[in-house]
C-alpha cells in the first residue's frame, strides 16, 4: 500500500475527548502532511512537516496538534477544541530534495473520524 | 482568496470524447503543479505533474499544460474511458522554497459509456 500506513481506518470521538490518528511511512521521506477531506470537497492542509522536530500550520490548524519526533511518524491529535471533527483525514509524505521544491505526495488510505 | 481555484466542479463526457479541467493559482513563485486522481473510497494518486520550466507534458492519454504568465494550468484527457471516472484534484506549491502544497476543490469527472 505504497509504504504509508494510517490507523485506525475508522475512529469515533466522544464529546470533549482528544483522539490521535496515526501515520507511519517507511519510504524514507522527509516531508509529511495531514489533510482533511469533507464530502464533496477538496483536500485542506492541516499541518505539514519538512523535517524532524519541525512543523508548520496549514489552512485549518485550529483544534489540531501534531508532533514529529521521528522521521517515520507524524501523528495528528484532534483536540476537543475542534468543534466539527467529522471528516476523512489523509496523511501524505514526499521527498525533500536539495534545490528542488515540491515532489510527489504519496497518500495513506485515510482515517474516517466520526463524532458519537 | 483561494490559493488554487479549479473548474469545473463537475464534468460529464461521452466515452471517447476529451475532458479538460482548468486550475489557476495565485502565487507567481509557485513552481510545481501535480494532478491527482481519487476514485471513490480510495486514496488520491498522482497521475501527472509539471514543473514551471516546462510548458507541456504528456503521458499517453493525459497531458498537462502550464501558462506561467497567466498563472493557470490544465489537465487534458483524450479518448476518455469509463474507468477515467473519478475526482481529479490539481495542486500547486505555495510560494518559493517550500513544500507547502495546496489543492483545488476537485472536479468530479463522469465518463458515460
PDB file of C-alpha atoms in Angstrom, chain A:
ATOM      1  CA  UNK A   1       0.000   0.000   0.000  1.00  0.00           C
ATOM      2  CA  UNK A   2       2.703   2.471  -1.006  1.00  0.00           C
ATOM      3  CA  UNK A   3       4.632   2.412   2.268  1.00  0.00           C
ATOM      4  CA  UNK A   4       2.461   4.875   4.163  1.00  0.00           C
ATOM      5  CA  UNK A   5       0.112   3.479   6.766  1.00  0.00           C
ATOM      6  CA  UNK A   6      -2.691   5.202   8.593  1.00  0.00           C
ATOM      7  CA  UNK A   7      -4.546   3.801  11.565  1.00  0.00           C
ATOM      8  CA  UNK A   8      -7.199   3.268  12.586  1.00  0.00           C
ATOM      9  CA  UNK A   9      -9.360   3.118   9.476  1.00  0.00           C
ATOM     10  CA  UNK A  10     -12.416   4.258  11.451  1.00  0.00           C
ATOM     11  CA  UNK A  11     -12.432   6.273  14.673  1.00  0.00           C
ATOM     12  CA  UNK A  12     -15.177   7.587  16.893  1.00  0.00           C
ATOM     13  CA  UNK A  13     -14.786  10.542  19.209  1.00  0.00           C
ATOM     14  CA  UNK A  14     -16.885  11.344  22.226  1.00  0.00           C
ATOM     15  CA  UNK A  15     -17.717  14.896  23.252  1.00  0.00           C
ATOM     16  CA  UNK A  16     -14.737  16.629  24.882  1.00  0.00           C
ATOM     17  CA  UNK A  17     -12.327  13.849  24.007  1.00  0.00           C
ATOM     18  CA  UNK A  18      -8.964  14.128  22.307  1.00  0.00           C
ATOM     19  CA  UNK A  19      -8.171  11.448  19.736  1.00  0.00           C
ATOM     20  CA  UNK A  20      -4.946  10.676  17.925  1.00  0.00           C
ATOM     21  CA  UNK A  21      -4.612   9.472  14.351  1.00  0.00           C
ATOM     22  CA  UNK A  22      -1.506   7.533  13.444  1.00  0.00           C
ATOM     23  CA  UNK A  23       0.568   7.955  10.276  1.00  0.00           C
ATOM     24  CA  UNK A  24       3.711   5.923   9.633  1.00  0.00           C
ATOM     25  CA  UNK A  25       5.849   5.769   6.490  1.00  0.00           C
ATOM     26  CA  UNK A  26       8.771   3.560   5.524  1.00  0.00           C
ATOM     27  CA  UNK A  27       9.644   5.441   2.339  1.00  0.00           C
ATOM     28  CA  UNK A  28      12.438   7.439   3.996  1.00  0.00           C
ATOM     29  CA  UNK A  29      10.565  10.615   3.079  1.00  0.00           C
ATOM     30  CA  UNK A  30      11.464  13.821   4.840  1.00  0.00           C
ATOM     31  CA  UNK A  31       8.156  15.651   4.497  1.00  0.00           C
ATOM     32  CA  UNK A  32       4.808  14.566   5.895  1.00  0.00           C
ATOM     33  CA  UNK A  33       1.392  16.166   5.663  1.00  0.00           C
ATOM     34  CA  UNK A  34      -2.080  15.975   7.133  1.00  0.00           C
ATOM     35  CA  UNK A  35      -5.153  16.871   5.089  1.00  0.00           C
ATOM     36  CA  UNK A  36      -8.820  16.976   5.921  1.00  0.00           C
ATOM     37  CA  UNK A  37     -11.369  15.991   3.271  1.00  0.00           C
ATOM     38  CA  UNK A  38     -15.050  16.756   3.716  1.00  0.00           C
ATOM     39  CA  UNK A  39     -17.711  15.179   1.489  1.00  0.00           C
ATOM     40  CA  UNK A  40     -17.609  16.638  -1.996  1.00  0.00           C
ATOM     41  CA  UNK A  41     -14.723  18.925  -1.111  1.00  0.00           C
ATOM     42  CA  UNK A  42     -11.051  19.093  -1.789  1.00  0.00           C
ATOM     43  CA  UNK A  43      -8.088  18.469   0.456  1.00  0.00           C
ATOM     44  CA  UNK A  44      -7.389  21.135   3.050  1.00  0.00           C
ATOM     45  CA  UNK A  45      -3.974  21.230   4.673  1.00  0.00           C
ATOM     46  CA  UNK A  46      -3.943  20.949   8.464  1.00  0.00           C
ATOM     47  CA  UNK A  47      -0.220  20.687   9.244  1.00  0.00           C
ATOM     48  CA  UNK A  48       2.937  19.703   7.457  1.00  0.00           C
ATOM     49  CA  UNK A  49       6.464  18.868   8.498  1.00  0.00           C
ATOM     50  CA  UNK A  50       9.570  19.022   6.333  1.00  0.00           C
ATOM     51  CA  UNK A  51      11.977  17.737   8.944  1.00  0.00           C
ATOM     52  CA  UNK A  52      12.007  16.002  12.309  1.00  0.00           C
ATOM     53  CA  UNK A  53      11.081  18.229  15.264  1.00  0.00           C
ATOM     54  CA  UNK A  54       9.679  20.923  12.993  1.00  0.00           C
ATOM     55  CA  UNK A  55       6.203  21.510  11.576  1.00  0.00           C
ATOM     56  CA  UNK A  56       4.096  24.312  10.148  1.00  0.00           C
ATOM     57  CA  UNK A  57       0.413  25.144  10.282  1.00  0.00           C
ATOM     58  CA  UNK A  58      -1.699  24.794   7.196  1.00  0.00           C
ATOM     59  CA  UNK A  59      -5.019  26.470   6.432  1.00  0.00           C
ATOM     60  CA  UNK A  60      -7.085  24.806   9.154  1.00  0.00           C
ATOM     61  CA  UNK A  61      -4.744  24.044  12.056  1.00  0.00           C
ATOM     62  CA  UNK A  62      -7.056  25.274  14.804  1.00  0.00           C
ATOM     63  CA  UNK A  63      -8.226  22.443  17.029  1.00  0.00           C
ATOM     64  CA  UNK A  64      -5.458  20.095  15.863  1.00  0.00           C
ATOM     65  CA  UNK A  65      -1.953  19.344  17.076  1.00  0.00           C
ATOM     66  CA  UNK A  66       0.933  17.296  15.674  1.00  0.00           C
ATOM     67  CA  UNK A  67       4.365  16.064  16.623  1.00  0.00           C
ATOM     68  CA  UNK A  68       7.324  14.862  14.572  1.00  0.00           C
ATOM     69  CA  UNK A  69       9.686  13.107  16.938  1.00  0.00           C
ATOM     70  CA  UNK A  70      10.696  10.507  14.363  1.00  0.00           C
ATOM     71  CA  UNK A  71      11.135  10.742  10.620  1.00  0.00           C
ATOM     72  CA  UNK A  72       8.760   7.825  10.067  1.00  0.00           C
ATOM     73  CA  UNK A  73       5.888   9.088  12.192  1.00  0.00           C
ATOM     74  CA  UNK A  74       3.592  12.122  12.131  1.00  0.00           C
ATOM     75  CA  UNK A  75       0.618  11.621  14.475  1.00  0.00           C
ATOM     76  CA  UNK A  76      -2.312  14.030  14.412  1.00  0.00           C
ATOM     77  CA  UNK A  77      -4.333  14.788  17.534  1.00  0.00           C
ATOM     78  CA  UNK A  78      -7.844  16.085  17.104  1.00  0.00           C
ATOM     79  CA  UNK A  79      -8.498  18.037  20.270  1.00  0.00           C
ATOM     80  CA  UNK A  80     -11.774  18.872  21.971  1.00  0.00           C
ATOM     81  CA  UNK A  81     -11.328  22.403  20.628  1.00  0.00           C
ATOM     82  CA  UNK A  82     -12.127  21.114  17.123  1.00  0.00           C
ATOM     83  CA  UNK A  83     -15.896  21.501  17.156  1.00  0.00           C
ATOM     84  CA  UNK A  84     -16.589  19.842  13.826  1.00  0.00           C
ATOM     85  CA  UNK A  85     -14.135  16.956  13.551  1.00  0.00           C
ATOM     86  CA  UNK A  86     -16.226  14.594  11.430  1.00  0.00           C
ATOM     87  CA  UNK A  87     -14.261  14.134   8.205  1.00  0.00           C
ATOM     88  CA  UNK A  88     -11.907  11.899   6.271  1.00  0.00           C
ATOM     89  CA  UNK A  89      -8.280  12.511   7.261  1.00  0.00           C
ATOM     90  CA  UNK A  90      -5.468  11.791   4.833  1.00  0.00           C
ATOM     91  CA  UNK A  91      -1.786  11.638   5.619  1.00  0.00           C
ATOM     92  CA  UNK A  92       0.831  12.004   2.906  1.00  0.00           C
ATOM     93  CA  UNK A  93       4.602  12.026   2.553  1.00  0.00           C
ATOM     94  CA  UNK A  94       7.116  13.226  -0.007  1.00  0.00           C
ATOM     95  CA  UNK A  95      10.840  13.523  -0.594  1.00  0.00           C
ATOM     96  CA  UNK A  96      12.602  16.802   0.090  1.00  0.00           C
ATOM     97  CA  UNK A  97      15.377  17.133  -2.439  1.00  0.00           C
ATOM     98  CA  UNK A  98      18.065  19.752  -2.163  1.00  0.00           C
ATOM     99  CA  UNK A  99      17.352  22.641  -4.509  1.00  0.00           C
ATOM    100  CA  UNK A 100      14.025  21.240  -5.676  1.00  0.00           C
ATOM    101  CA  UNK A 101      10.742  22.211  -4.126  1.00  0.00           C
ATOM    102  CA  UNK A 102       7.631  20.150  -4.359  1.00  0.00           C
ATOM    103  CA  UNK A 103       7.508  16.453  -5.131  1.00  0.00           C
ATOM    104  CA  UNK A 104       5.069  13.604  -5.494  1.00  0.00           C
ATOM    105  CA  UNK A 105       2.983  13.114  -2.396  1.00  0.00           C
ATOM    106  CA  UNK A 106       2.061   9.548  -1.549  1.00  0.00           C
ATOM    107  CA  UNK A 107      -1.115   9.189   0.437  1.00  0.00           C
ATOM    108  CA  UNK A 108      -2.209   6.778   3.096  1.00  0.00           C
ATOM    109  CA  UNK A 109      -5.586   5.053   2.909  1.00  0.00           C
ATOM    110  CA  UNK A 110      -7.133   7.553   5.315  1.00  0.00           C
ATOM    111  CA  UNK A 111      -8.942   7.583   8.652  1.00  0.00           C
ATOM    112  CA  UNK A 112     -12.634   8.325   8.831  1.00  0.00           C
ATOM    113  CA  UNK A 113     -13.438  10.151  12.052  1.00  0.00           C
ATOM    114  CA  UNK A 114     -16.960  10.460  13.393  1.00  0.00           C
ATOM    115  CA  UNK A 115     -18.405  12.055  16.499  1.00  0.00           C
ATOM    116  CA  UNK A 116     -20.581   9.984  18.821  1.00  0.00           C
TER     117      UNK A 116
END
